[in-house]
Amino acid sequence: MKMMVHGLFWSLAAGLLLTACNSDDADIAFANGETVASEENDSIADPPTDDAPGEDDNALRSVMFVGNNWDGTATVVDANTFEVLRTGINLIPDEDQEFADIAANPVDLAFYQLIKFGPGEGNEQYVDDMFTTTDGRYLAVSRPSFADVIWVDIEKITNGGGVDAIVREQDMDGQRTDHMALSPDGRRLLVSDSTSRQVIEYSMVDETRDDGSEVKIGDRLRTFESGETPHESNYNEAGDTIYHASIGRVYTPGDNPELLPELLGPARDALKGDRWYQIVNNDDFGIRARWDMRAELAEAGYPNMSPAVRPMAVSKDERFIYFQVSYFHGLVEFDTEAADVNANVDYTLGGVPEPAFGAVRRVVSLPNFVPEVPRETYVNDSAHHGLSLNDAGDTLCVAGTVDDYAALVDRQTMAYSLFNATTTDHTYLKPYWTTEGPNDTCWVSLSGSDAVAVLDTRMHEELAYLDVGNHPQRIRLGSVPERVVAGWAQTP
């Protein structure tokens, strides 16, 4: 009970502070297609301009990057053999300067503590997400507690480099960074600016644009509007469409009907904030469609469910979207080609009316192994947090976060196989993310076990179980030059 009261205190404190700050955010002018001047950090060096690499230097190794959120480190794993190549990579070499800057600003310090005792469960959130550049030379890292994104030289940082390994840094307009997304061509990076209701686009390359303007890696380019607490973004394969969801203030109470019944919905929504699911055109960042998924679920016969879309997976033909919602042990199938159920415009979100298309087709329940656990104790409202679709497009991979399992789910029948302490020789504590890997594999971060599991989505087998750092969170497929990997083999 003491822990619940303590958690509720921090949740309410976070809600009050963030609500106050976000009331000012309403006046933010979004770029929406216009170029925004980048903000240079004079303490960070520009990316080096070495001579062109030799032919052998162009060879790349496909790797798994694992971000250990609470440690502020990363682990690199061979994407095909699952050999751990490098671990304990320090992604916060500038922590002393960051702490000094935070301590000097009372608002920043308050948010730092709220992030630690809210989403961080009493721990700093040092590393959330990461992506490599296509040449494997640089790694972009979002760092929630520092509210920034950095670009680091992979060779330097993986060989113990300090601050000089950071080639670029960009601060958020708000107070926390979160999920990121990399465009299919590797040129652009989307970063969720958690407390400023926006997603920011950055460059992942140095290039000259058609108009003759120069763009450097780390330059800030455009933004698009989101609801409260922007969360996950995904590009389609063509790169012309972005699927994005906001999850609201997950660190506050309010979605639990026992605390705020449906009749108090307006009060609950005011506390939680706008929770939108939207499709964005990449060419101009215009909003193609925006849904309230609680309304869509209710329309399909599933009332009183949360509208906060958590991780998602989009079918290759982009007709079906699969997603998790707060507090629900399972997933939802949404058909973007279906007509709206009642053909009425029942709501308008941020000036965008309900689309005439899109309908919930299936709501699929998966095992709830913790029916007696109060929902307010779920980490950031997550019953399940992690969903991906394999290369073949026939199997969904689910992180059953509070249930301590991963599940492989047949997309047609929704039959599933569970992976947990009962069905394997390993613990599967607090799975917090899944990513599609090469060769129809699924990579699962087991944040409570400090491990990563690799699952075969065809044979429904566990292929590997890897010890990594403290609280692994996001896992991403990336590239590293073979010459860098060879150097690791020669050093401890």
CSV table of C-alpha atoms in Angstrom, one decimal:
chain,number,residue,atom,x,y,z
A,1,MET,CA,0.0,0.0,0.0
A,2,LYS,CA,2.9,2.4,0.8
A,3,MET,CA,4.3,1.8,-2.7
A,4,MET,CA,0.9,2.5,-4.3
A,5,VAL,CA,0.5,5.7,-2.3
A,6,HIS,CA,4.0,6.8,-3.2
A,7,GLY,CA,3.4,6.1,-6.9
A,8,LEU,CA,0.1,7.9,-6.8
A,9,PHE,CA,1.8,10.9,-5.3
A,10,TRP,CA,4.4,11.1,-8.1
A,11,SER,CA,1.7,10.5,-10.7
A,12,LEU,CA,-0.4,13.4,-9.4
A,13,ALA,CA,2.6,15.6,-9.1
A,14,ALA,CA,3.6,14.8,-12.7
A,15,GLY,CA,0.1,15.4,-14.0
A,16,LEU,CA,-0.1,18.8,-12.3
A,17,LEU,CA,3.3,20.0,-13.5
A,18,LEU,CA,2.9,18.7,-17.0
A,19,THR,CA,-0.6,20.0,-17.3
A,20,ALA,CA,0.6,23.5,-16.3
A,21,CYS,CA,3.6,23.4,-18.7
A,22,ASN,CA,1.5,22.0,-21.6
A,23,SER,CA,-1.0,24.8,-21.3
A,24,ASP,CA,1.8,27.0,-22.6
A,25,ASP,CA,2.7,24.5,-25.3
A,26,ALA,CA,-0.7,25.2,-27.0
A,27,ASP,CA,0.9,28.3,-28.5
A,28,ILE,CA,3.7,26.4,-30.3
A,29,ALA,CA,4.0,27.3,-34.0
A,30,PHE,CA,4.5,24.0,-35.9
A,31,ALA,CA,6.7,24.0,-39.0
A,32,ASN,CA,4.4,21.8,-41.0
A,33,GLY,CA,6.6,21.6,-44.1
A,34,GLU,CA,8.8,24.6,-43.5
A,35,THR,CA,12.4,24.3,-42.7
A,36,VAL,CA,13.4,25.1,-39.2
A,37,ALA,CA,16.9,26.4,-38.5
A,38,SER,CA,19.0,23.9,-36.5
A,39,GLU,CA,20.4,24.9,-33.2
A,40,GLU,CA,24.1,24.2,-32.9
A,41,ASN,CA,25.7,23.2,-29.6
A,42,ASP,CA,29.1,24.8,-29.6
A,43,SER,CA,30.4,22.3,-27.1
A,44,ILE,CA,29.9,19.4,-29.6
A,45,ALA,CA,32.2,18.9,-32.5
A,46,ASP,CA,30.9,18.7,-36.1
A,47,PRO,CA,31.0,15.3,-37.7
A,48,PRO,CA,34.5,14.6,-39.0
A,49,THR,CA,35.1,14.7,-42.7
A,50,ASP,CA,37.6,11.9,-43.3
A,51,ASP,CA,38.7,10.9,-46.7
A,52,ALA,CA,36.5,8.4,-48.5
A,53,PRO,CA,36.9,5.0,-47.0
A,54,GLY,CA,38.5,2.2,-48.9
A,55,GLU,CA,36.6,-0.6,-50.5
A,56,ASP,CA,37.1,-3.0,-47.6
A,57,ASP,CA,35.9,-0.3,-45.2
A,58,ASN,CA,32.5,-0.2,-46.9
A,59,ALA,CA,31.6,-3.8,-45.7
A,60,LEU,CA,28.9,-3.6,-43.1
A,61,ARG,CA,27.8,-6.1,-40.3
A,62,SER,CA,24.1,-6.3,-39.5
A,63,VAL,CA,23.7,-5.9,-35.8
A,64,MET,CA,21.2,-5.6,-33.1
A,65,PHE,CA,21.5,-2.5,-30.9
A,66,VAL,CA,20.0,-2.9,-27.4
A,67,GLY,CA,19.5,0.2,-25.3
A,68,ASN,CA,19.9,-0.4,-21.6
A,69,ASN,CA,17.7,2.4,-20.4
A,70,TRP,CA,18.5,2.6,-16.7
A,71,ASP,CA,22.3,2.1,-17.2
A,72,GLY,CA,22.7,4.5,-20.1
A,73,THR,CA,24.5,1.9,-22.0
A,74,ALA,CA,24.1,-0.2,-25.2
A,75,THR,CA,24.9,-3.7,-26.2
A,76,VAL,CA,25.7,-4.7,-29.8
A,77,VAL,CA,24.8,-8.2,-31.0
A,78,ASP,CA,25.4,-9.9,-34.4
A,79,ALA,CA,22.0,-9.9,-36.1
A,80,ASN,CA,22.5,-13.4,-37.6
A,81,THR,CA,24.7,-15.4,-35.2
A,82,PHE,CA,23.4,-13.6,-32.0
A,83,GLU,CA,27.0,-13.3,-30.7
A,84,VAL,CA,27.4,-10.5,-28.2
A,85,LEU,CA,30.0,-8.2,-29.9
A,86,ARG,CA,30.2,-5.3,-27.5
A,87,THR,CA,28.4,-4.5,-24.2
A,88,GLY,CA,28.5,-1.7,-21.6
A,89,ILE,CA,28.9,1.0,-24.3
A,90,ASN,CA,28.5,4.3,-22.4
A,91,LEU,CA,26.0,6.6,-24.1
A,92,ILE,CA,26.0,9.3,-21.4
A,93,PRO,CA,29.7,10.3,-21.5
A,94,ASP,CA,28.5,13.9,-20.9
A,95,GLU,CA,26.4,13.1,-17.8
A,96,ASP,CA,28.4,15.5,-15.6
A,97,GLN,CA,27.6,18.5,-17.8
A,98,GLU,CA,24.0,17.4,-18.3
A,99,PHE,CA,23.5,17.1,-14.5
A,100,ALA,CA,25.0,20.5,-14.0
A,101,ASP,CA,22.7,22.1,-16.6
A,102,ILE,CA,19.6,20.4,-15.1
A,103,ALA,CA,20.5,21.4,-11.5
A,104,ALA,CA,20.8,25.0,-12.6
A,105,ASN,CA,17.2,25.2,-13.9
A,106,PRO,CA,14.4,24.5,-11.3
A,107,VAL,CA,11.9,23.5,-14.0
A,108,ASP,CA,14.4,21.1,-15.7
A,109,LEU,CA,15.3,19.6,-12.2
A,110,ALA,CA,11.6,19.1,-11.4
A,111,PHE,CA,11.0,17.3,-14.6
A,112,TYR,CA,14.1,15.2,-14.2
A,113,GLN,CA,12.9,14.0,-10.8
A,114,LEU,CA,9.3,13.4,-12.1
A,115,ILE,CA,10.7,11.3,-15.0
A,116,LYS,CA,12.8,9.3,-12.6
A,117,PHE,CA,10.0,8.5,-10.2
A,118,GLY,CA,7.3,8.3,-12.8
A,119,PRO,CA,8.1,6.5,-16.1
A,120,GLY,CA,11.6,5.5,-14.7
A,121,GLU,CA,10.2,3.7,-11.7
A,122,GLY,CA,12.8,5.3,-9.5
A,123,ASN,CA,15.6,5.1,-12.1
A,124,GLU,CA,17.0,7.6,-14.6
A,125,GLN,CA,15.8,7.0,-18.2
A,126,TYR,CA,19.1,7.5,-20.0
A,127,VAL,CA,18.6,5.6,-23.3
A,128,ASP,CA,15.2,5.1,-24.9
A,129,ASP,CA,15.8,4.6,-28.7
A,130,MET,CA,18.6,4.4,-31.2
A,131,PHE,CA,19.2,4.1,-34.9
A,132,THR,CA,22.4,3.9,-37.0
A,133,THR,CA,23.1,5.8,-40.1
A,134,THR,CA,23.1,3.7,-43.3
A,135,ASP,CA,26.9,3.7,-43.5
A,136,GLY,CA,27.1,2.4,-39.9
A,137,ARG,CA,29.2,5.4,-38.9
A,138,TYR,CA,27.0,7.2,-36.5
A,139,LEU,CA,24.3,6.2,-33.9
A,140,ALA,CA,21.4,8.5,-33.0
A,141,VAL,CA,20.2,8.1,-29.4
A,142,SER,CA,17.2,9.6,-27.6
A,143,ARG,CA,17.8,10.2,-23.9
A,144,PRO,CA,14.6,10.9,-22.0
A,145,SER,CA,16.1,12.1,-18.7
A,146,PHE,CA,18.3,14.6,-20.6
A,147,ALA,CA,15.5,15.6,-23.0
A,148,ASP,CA,17.8,15.4,-26.0
A,149,VAL,CA,19.0,13.4,-29.0
A,150,ILE,CA,22.7,12.8,-29.6
A,151,TRP,CA,24.6,11.5,-32.6
A,152,VAL,CA,27.7,9.6,-31.7
A,153,ASP,CA,30.7,8.2,-33.7
A,154,ILE,CA,30.2,4.5,-33.3
A,155,GLU,CA,33.8,3.6,-33.6
A,156,LYS,CA,34.8,6.1,-30.9
A,157,ILE,CA,32.0,5.5,-28.5
A,158,THR,CA,32.3,1.7,-28.6
A,159,ASN,CA,36.0,1.9,-27.9
A,160,GLY,CA,35.6,4.0,-24.7
A,161,GLY,CA,35.4,7.4,-26.3
A,162,GLY,CA,34.1,10.2,-24.1
A,163,VAL,CA,32.4,13.4,-24.9
A,164,ASP,CA,34.5,13.8,-28.1
A,165,ALA,CA,32.5,10.8,-29.5
A,166,ILE,CA,29.4,13.0,-29.6
A,167,VAL,CA,29.3,14.7,-33.0
A,168,ARG,CA,25.9,16.5,-32.6
A,169,GLU,CA,23.3,17.1,-29.9
A,170,GLN,CA,19.8,18.6,-30.1
A,171,ASP,CA,17.6,19.4,-27.2
A,172,MET,CA,13.8,19.0,-27.3
A,173,ASP,CA,11.4,21.9,-27.0
A,174,GLY,CA,9.9,20.0,-24.2
A,175,GLN,CA,11.2,18.1,-21.2
A,176,ARG,CA,11.5,14.5,-22.4
A,177,THR,CA,12.4,12.5,-25.5
A,178,ASP,CA,10.9,9.1,-26.3
A,179,HIS,CA,10.5,6.8,-29.4
A,180,MET,CA,12.1,7.5,-32.7
A,181,ALA,CA,11.6,6.3,-36.2
A,182,LEU,CA,14.0,6.1,-39.2
A,183,SER,CA,12.9,6.6,-42.7
A,184,PRO,CA,13.3,3.7,-45.1
A,185,ASP,CA,16.0,5.5,-47.0
A,186,GLY,CA,17.9,6.3,-43.8
A,187,ARG,CA,17.8,10.1,-44.5
A,188,ARG,CA,15.4,11.3,-41.8
A,189,LEU,CA,14.8,10.6,-38.1
A,190,LEU,CA,11.5,11.3,-36.3
A,191,VAL,CA,11.7,12.0,-32.5
A,192,SER,CA,8.7,12.2,-30.2
A,193,ASP,CA,8.9,15.4,-28.0
A,194,SER,CA,7.0,14.0,-25.1
A,195,THR,CA,5.8,17.2,-23.4
A,196,SER,CA,5.4,19.5,-26.4
A,197,ARG,CA,2.7,17.7,-28.4
A,198,GLN,CA,4.9,17.3,-31.5
A,199,VAL,CA,7.2,15.0,-33.4
A,200,ILE,CA,10.5,16.6,-34.7
A,201,GLU,CA,12.2,15.5,-37.8
A,202,TYR,CA,16.0,15.6,-38.0
A,203,SER,CA,18.5,14.8,-40.8
A,204,MET,CA,20.6,11.6,-40.6
A,205,VAL,CA,22.8,12.6,-43.5
A,206,ASP,CA,24.9,15.4,-44.9
A,207,GLU,CA,23.4,16.4,-48.2
A,208,THR,CA,22.6,19.2,-50.7
A,209,ARG,CA,18.9,19.6,-51.4
A,210,ASP,CA,17.3,20.4,-54.7
A,211,ASP,CA,17.1,24.0,-53.8
A,212,GLY,CA,20.9,24.1,-53.2
A,213,SER,CA,20.6,24.4,-49.4
A,214,GLU,CA,23.0,22.3,-47.3
A,215,VAL,CA,21.8,19.9,-44.6
A,216,LYS,CA,24.0,18.4,-42.0
A,217,ILE,CA,23.5,15.3,-39.8
A,218,GLY,CA,21.5,16.3,-36.8
A,219,ASP,CA,19.9,19.4,-38.4
A,220,ARG,CA,16.3,20.0,-37.3
A,221,LEU,CA,14.0,20.1,-40.3
A,222,ARG,CA,10.2,19.9,-39.7
A,223,THR,CA,7.6,19.1,-37.0
A,224,PHE,CA,4.0,17.7,-37.1
A,225,GLU,CA,1.4,18.1,-34.4
A,226,SER,CA,0.5,15.2,-32.1
A,227,GLY,CA,-1.8,14.7,-29.2
A,228,GLU,CA,-0.8,14.6,-25.5
A,229,THR,CA,2.5,12.7,-25.0
A,230,PRO,CA,3.6,11.7,-28.5
A,231,HIS,CA,4.7,8.1,-28.5
A,232,GLU,CA,5.4,5.8,-31.4
A,233,SER,CA,5.9,6.7,-35.1
A,234,ASN,CA,6.3,4.3,-38.0
A,235,TYR,CA,7.0,4.9,-41.7
A,236,ASN,CA,5.5,2.7,-44.4
A,237,GLU,CA,7.9,0.9,-46.7
A,238,ALA,CA,7.7,3.5,-49.4
A,239,GLY,CA,8.5,6.2,-46.9
A,240,ASP,CA,5.6,8.5,-48.0
A,241,THR,CA,3.3,7.8,-45.0
A,242,ILE,CA,3.8,8.0,-41.2
A,243,TYR,CA,1.7,6.2,-38.6
A,244,HIS,CA,1.7,7.9,-35.3
A,245,ALA,CA,0.0,7.7,-31.9
A,246,SER,CA,-0.1,9.8,-28.7
A,247,ILE,CA,-0.7,8.0,-25.4
A,248,GLY,CA,-1.7,10.8,-23.0
A,249,ARG,CA,-0.5,11.3,-19.5
A,250,VAL,CA,0.2,7.6,-18.7
A,251,TYR,CA,1.8,8.6,-15.4
A,252,THR,CA,-1.5,9.9,-13.9
A,253,PRO,CA,-4.5,7.9,-12.7
A,254,GLY,CA,-7.7,8.2,-14.7
A,255,ASP,CA,-8.2,5.4,-17.2
A,256,ASN,CA,-9.3,3.0,-14.5
A,257,PRO,CA,-13.1,2.9,-14.5
A,258,GLU,CA,-13.1,2.0,-10.8
A,259,LEU,CA,-11.5,5.4,-10.1
A,260,LEU,CA,-13.2,7.5,-12.7
A,261,PRO,CA,-16.3,5.7,-14.1
A,262,GLU,CA,-17.5,6.3,-17.7
A,263,LEU,CA,-19.9,9.0,-16.5
A,264,LEU,CA,-16.9,11.0,-15.5
A,265,GLY,CA,-15.3,10.6,-18.9
A,266,PRO,CA,-14.7,14.4,-19.5
A,267,ALA,CA,-12.8,14.7,-16.2
A,268,ARG,CA,-10.8,11.6,-17.0
A,269,ASP,CA,-10.0,12.8,-20.5
A,270,ALA,CA,-9.0,16.2,-19.2
A,271,LEU,CA,-6.6,14.5,-16.8
A,272,LYS,CA,-5.2,12.1,-19.4
A,273,GLY,CA,-5.1,14.5,-22.3
A,274,ASP,CA,-5.7,14.0,-26.1
A,275,ARG,CA,-5.0,10.5,-27.3
A,276,TRP,CA,-4.9,10.5,-31.0
A,277,TYR,CA,-4.1,7.9,-33.7
A,278,GLN,CA,-3.2,9.6,-36.9
A,279,ILE,CA,-1.8,9.0,-40.4
A,280,VAL,CA,0.5,11.7,-41.7
A,281,ASN,CA,1.6,12.5,-45.2
A,282,ASN,CA,5.4,12.6,-45.3
A,283,ASP,CA,5.7,15.1,-48.2
A,284,ASP,CA,4.0,18.0,-46.3
A,285,PHE,CA,3.4,16.6,-42.8
A,286,GLY,CA,-0.4,17.1,-43.4
A,287,ILE,CA,-2.8,15.0,-41.4
A,288,ARG,CA,-4.5,12.4,-43.6
A,289,ALA,CA,-6.7,10.9,-40.9
A,290,ARG,CA,-7.0,11.2,-37.1
A,291,TRP,CA,-9.0,8.8,-34.9
A,292,ASP,CA,-10.2,8.6,-31.3
A,293,MET,CA,-9.8,4.8,-30.8
A,294,ARG,CA,-12.0,4.7,-27.8
A,295,ALA,CA,-14.9,5.9,-29.9
A,296,GLU,CA,-13.9,3.5,-32.7
A,297,LEU,CA,-13.8,0.6,-30.3
A,298,ALA,CA,-17.1,1.5,-28.7
A,299,GLU,CA,-18.7,1.8,-32.2
A,300,ALA,CA,-17.6,-1.8,-32.9
A,301,GLY,CA,-19.1,-3.0,-29.6
A,302,TYR,CA,-16.2,-2.7,-27.2
A,303,PRO,CA,-17.0,0.2,-24.9
A,304,ASN,CA,-14.9,1.7,-22.0
A,305,MET,CA,-11.6,0.8,-23.5
A,306,SER,CA,-8.7,3.2,-23.6
A,307,PRO,CA,-7.9,5.3,-26.7
A,308,ALA,CA,-4.2,5.3,-25.9
A,309,VAL,CA,-2.6,3.3,-28.7
A,310,ARG,CA,0.6,1.7,-27.6
A,311,PRO,CA,3.0,-0.1,-29.9
A,312,MET,CA,1.6,-0.9,-33.3
A,313,ALA,CA,2.3,-3.0,-36.4
A,314,VAL,CA,1.2,-2.1,-39.9
A,315,SER,CA,0.6,-4.8,-42.5
A,316,LYS,CA,2.7,-4.5,-45.7
A,317,ASP,CA,-0.3,-3.5,-47.8
A,318,GLU,CA,-1.1,-0.9,-45.1
A,319,ARG,CA,-4.7,-2.0,-44.9
A,320,PHE,CA,-4.6,-3.4,-41.4
A,321,ILE,CA,-3.1,-1.8,-38.3
A,322,TYR,CA,-2.6,-3.9,-35.2
A,323,PHE,CA,-2.2,-2.1,-31.9
A,324,GLN,CA,-2.2,-2.4,-28.2
A,325,VAL,CA,-4.1,0.0,-25.9
A,326,SER,CA,-3.5,0.9,-22.3
A,327,TYR,CA,-4.5,-1.7,-19.7
A,328,PHE,CA,-5.6,-4.3,-22.3
A,329,HIS,CA,-4.1,-7.8,-22.3
A,330,GLY,CA,-4.3,-8.3,-26.0
A,331,LEU,CA,-4.4,-6.5,-29.3
A,332,VAL,CA,-6.8,-4.8,-31.7
A,333,GLU,CA,-7.1,-5.2,-35.5
A,334,PHE,CA,-8.1,-2.0,-37.3
A,335,ASP,CA,-9.1,-2.0,-41.0
A,336,THR,CA,-8.3,1.2,-42.8
A,337,GLU,CA,-10.2,0.3,-45.9
A,338,ALA,CA,-13.5,-0.4,-44.1
A,339,ALA,CA,-16.1,2.3,-44.0
A,340,ASP,CA,-16.8,3.9,-40.7
A,341,VAL,CA,-19.3,1.8,-38.7
A,342,ASN,CA,-22.1,4.3,-38.5
A,343,ALA,CA,-21.1,6.7,-41.3
A,344,ASN,CA,-21.4,9.7,-39.0
A,345,VAL,CA,-18.9,12.3,-38.0
A,346,ASP,CA,-19.1,11.7,-34.2
A,347,TYR,CA,-16.0,13.7,-33.1
A,348,THR,CA,-13.5,16.3,-34.2
A,349,LEU,CA,-9.9,16.1,-32.8
A,350,GLY,CA,-7.7,19.2,-33.0
A,351,GLY,CA,-9.9,20.5,-35.9
A,352,VAL,CA,-9.7,17.2,-37.8
A,353,PRO,CA,-13.1,15.5,-38.2
A,354,GLU,CA,-13.6,11.7,-37.8
A,355,PRO,CA,-12.6,10.0,-41.0
A,356,ALA,CA,-15.3,8.3,-43.2
A,357,PHE,CA,-13.1,5.2,-43.3
A,358,GLY,CA,-11.5,2.9,-40.7
A,359,ALA,CA,-13.2,0.4,-38.4
A,360,VAL,CA,-12.2,-2.1,-35.7
A,361,ARG,CA,-12.5,-5.6,-37.0
A,362,ARG,CA,-11.2,-7.8,-34.1
A,363,VAL,CA,-10.3,-7.3,-30.5
A,364,VAL,CA,-8.1,-10.3,-29.4
A,365,SER,CA,-7.6,-11.1,-25.7
A,366,LEU,CA,-4.4,-12.8,-24.6
A,367,PRO,CA,-3.9,-14.4,-21.2
A,368,ASN,CA,-4.1,-12.2,-18.2
A,369,PHE,CA,-1.9,-13.8,-15.5
A,370,VAL,CA,-2.3,-10.9,-13.0
A,371,PRO,CA,-6.0,-10.4,-12.7
A,372,GLU,CA,-5.7,-9.3,-9.1
A,373,VAL,CA,-3.0,-6.7,-9.7
A,374,PRO,CA,-4.5,-3.1,-9.7
A,375,ARG,CA,-4.3,-1.5,-13.1
A,376,GLU,CA,-3.0,1.7,-11.6
A,377,THR,CA,0.2,-0.2,-10.7
A,378,TYR,CA,0.8,-1.1,-14.4
A,379,VAL,CA,4.0,0.5,-15.7
A,380,ASN,CA,3.0,3.6,-17.6
A,381,ASP,CA,-0.5,2.1,-18.0
A,382,SER,CA,1.0,-0.8,-20.0
A,383,ALA,CA,-0.5,-4.2,-19.8
A,384,HIS,CA,1.3,-5.1,-23.0
A,385,HIS,CA,4.0,-2.9,-24.5
A,386,GLY,CA,5.6,-4.3,-27.6
A,387,LEU,CA,4.1,-5.4,-30.9
A,388,SER,CA,5.7,-6.3,-34.3
A,389,LEU,CA,5.0,-8.2,-37.5
A,390,ASN,CA,7.5,-10.6,-39.0
A,391,ASP,CA,8.9,-10.3,-42.5
A,392,ALA,CA,6.5,-12.9,-43.9
A,393,GLY,CA,3.6,-10.8,-42.5
A,394,ASP,CA,1.9,-13.8,-41.0
A,395,THR,CA,2.9,-13.7,-37.3
A,396,LEU,CA,2.6,-11.0,-34.7
A,397,CYS,CA,5.1,-10.8,-31.8
A,398,VAL,CA,3.7,-9.5,-28.6
A,399,ALA,CA,5.4,-8.3,-25.4
A,400,GLY,CA,3.1,-9.3,-22.5
A,401,THR,CA,4.6,-6.8,-20.1
A,402,VAL,CA,2.8,-7.3,-16.8
A,403,ASP,CA,2.1,-10.9,-17.6
A,404,ASP,CA,5.8,-11.8,-18.0
A,405,TYR,CA,5.6,-13.5,-21.4
A,406,ALA,CA,6.2,-13.0,-25.1
A,407,ALA,CA,3.6,-14.4,-27.5
A,408,LEU,CA,3.8,-15.3,-31.2
A,409,VAL,CA,0.3,-14.9,-32.6
A,410,ASP,CA,-1.0,-16.2,-36.0
A,411,ARG,CA,-2.3,-13.2,-37.8
A,412,GLN,CA,-5.2,-15.1,-39.4
A,413,THR,CA,-6.4,-17.3,-36.6
A,414,MET,CA,-5.0,-15.4,-33.6
A,415,ALA,CA,-3.8,-18.7,-32.2
A,416,TYR,CA,-0.8,-18.1,-30.0
A,417,SER,CA,2.3,-19.6,-28.5
A,418,LEU,CA,3.6,-18.3,-25.1
A,419,PHE,CA,7.3,-17.9,-24.1
A,420,ASN,CA,7.9,-17.5,-20.4
A,421,ALA,CA,9.5,-19.2,-17.4
A,422,THR,CA,7.0,-22.1,-17.7
A,423,THR,CA,7.6,-22.9,-21.4
A,424,THR,CA,11.4,-22.1,-21.6
A,425,ASP,CA,14.4,-22.4,-19.3
A,426,HIS,CA,14.6,-18.7,-18.8
A,427,THR,CA,12.7,-15.9,-17.1
A,428,TYR,CA,10.7,-13.5,-19.2
A,429,LEU,CA,10.3,-10.6,-16.7
A,430,LYS,CA,8.6,-7.4,-17.9
A,431,PRO,CA,9.0,-7.7,-21.7
A,432,TYR,CA,9.0,-4.2,-22.9
A,433,TRP,CA,9.5,-4.2,-26.7
A,434,THR,CA,9.5,-6.4,-29.7
A,435,THR,CA,11.3,-5.8,-33.1
A,436,GLU,CA,11.1,-7.8,-36.3
A,437,GLY,CA,14.6,-9.2,-37.0
A,438,PRO,CA,16.1,-10.8,-40.1
A,439,ASN,CA,15.0,-14.3,-41.3
A,440,ASP,CA,11.6,-14.0,-39.7
A,441,THR,CA,12.8,-13.6,-36.2
A,442,CYS,CA,11.4,-11.5,-33.3
A,443,TRP,CA,13.7,-9.8,-30.9
A,444,VAL,CA,12.1,-9.2,-27.4
A,445,SER,CA,13.6,-7.0,-24.7
A,446,LEU,CA,13.0,-8.5,-21.3
A,447,SER,CA,13.6,-5.5,-19.1
A,448,GLY,CA,13.0,-7.2,-15.8
A,449,SER,CA,15.4,-10.0,-16.7
A,450,ASP,CA,18.1,-7.8,-18.2
A,451,ALA,CA,18.0,-10.0,-21.2
A,452,VAL,CA,16.9,-10.2,-24.9
A,453,ALA,CA,15.2,-13.2,-26.4
A,454,VAL,CA,15.3,-14.1,-30.1
A,455,LEU,CA,12.3,-16.1,-31.3
A,456,ASP,CA,11.8,-18.0,-34.6
A,457,THR,CA,8.4,-16.9,-35.8
A,458,ARG,CA,8.1,-19.8,-38.2
A,459,MET,CA,9.0,-22.7,-35.9
A,460,HIS,CA,7.8,-20.9,-32.7
A,461,GLU,CA,11.1,-21.6,-31.0
A,462,GLU,CA,13.5,-19.6,-28.8
A,463,LEU,CA,16.7,-19.3,-30.7
A,464,ALA,CA,18.8,-17.3,-28.2
A,465,TYR,CA,18.6,-15.7,-24.8
A,466,LEU,CA,21.2,-13.0,-24.3
A,467,ASP,CA,22.3,-11.2,-21.1
A,468,VAL,CA,22.6,-7.5,-21.6
A,469,GLY,CA,22.6,-4.4,-19.4
A,470,ASN,CA,20.2,-3.0,-16.8
A,471,HIS,CA,16.6,-2.7,-18.1
A,472,PRO,CA,16.9,-3.2,-21.9
A,473,GLN,CA,14.2,-1.3,-23.6
A,474,ARG,CA,14.3,-0.5,-27.3
A,475,ILE,CA,16.0,-2.9,-29.8
A,476,ARG,CA,16.8,-1.8,-33.3
A,477,LEU,CA,18.5,-3.4,-36.4
A,478,GLY,CA,21.5,-1.4,-37.5
A,479,SER,CA,24.8,-1.6,-39.2
A,480,VAL,CA,28.5,-1.3,-38.1
A,481,PRO,CA,31.5,-1.4,-40.4
A,482,GLU,CA,33.3,-4.7,-40.4
A,483,ARG,CA,36.6,-2.9,-39.7
A,484,VAL,CA,35.1,-1.6,-36.4
A,485,VAL,CA,33.9,-5.1,-35.4
A,486,ALA,CA,37.4,-6.4,-36.1
A,487,GLY,CA,38.8,-3.8,-33.8
A,488,TRP,CA,36.5,-4.9,-31.0
A,489,ALA,CA,37.9,-8.5,-31.2
A,490,GLN,CA,41.3,-7.1,-30.5
A,491,THR,CA,40.3,-5.0,-27.4
A,492,PRO,CA,38.6,-6.0,-24.1
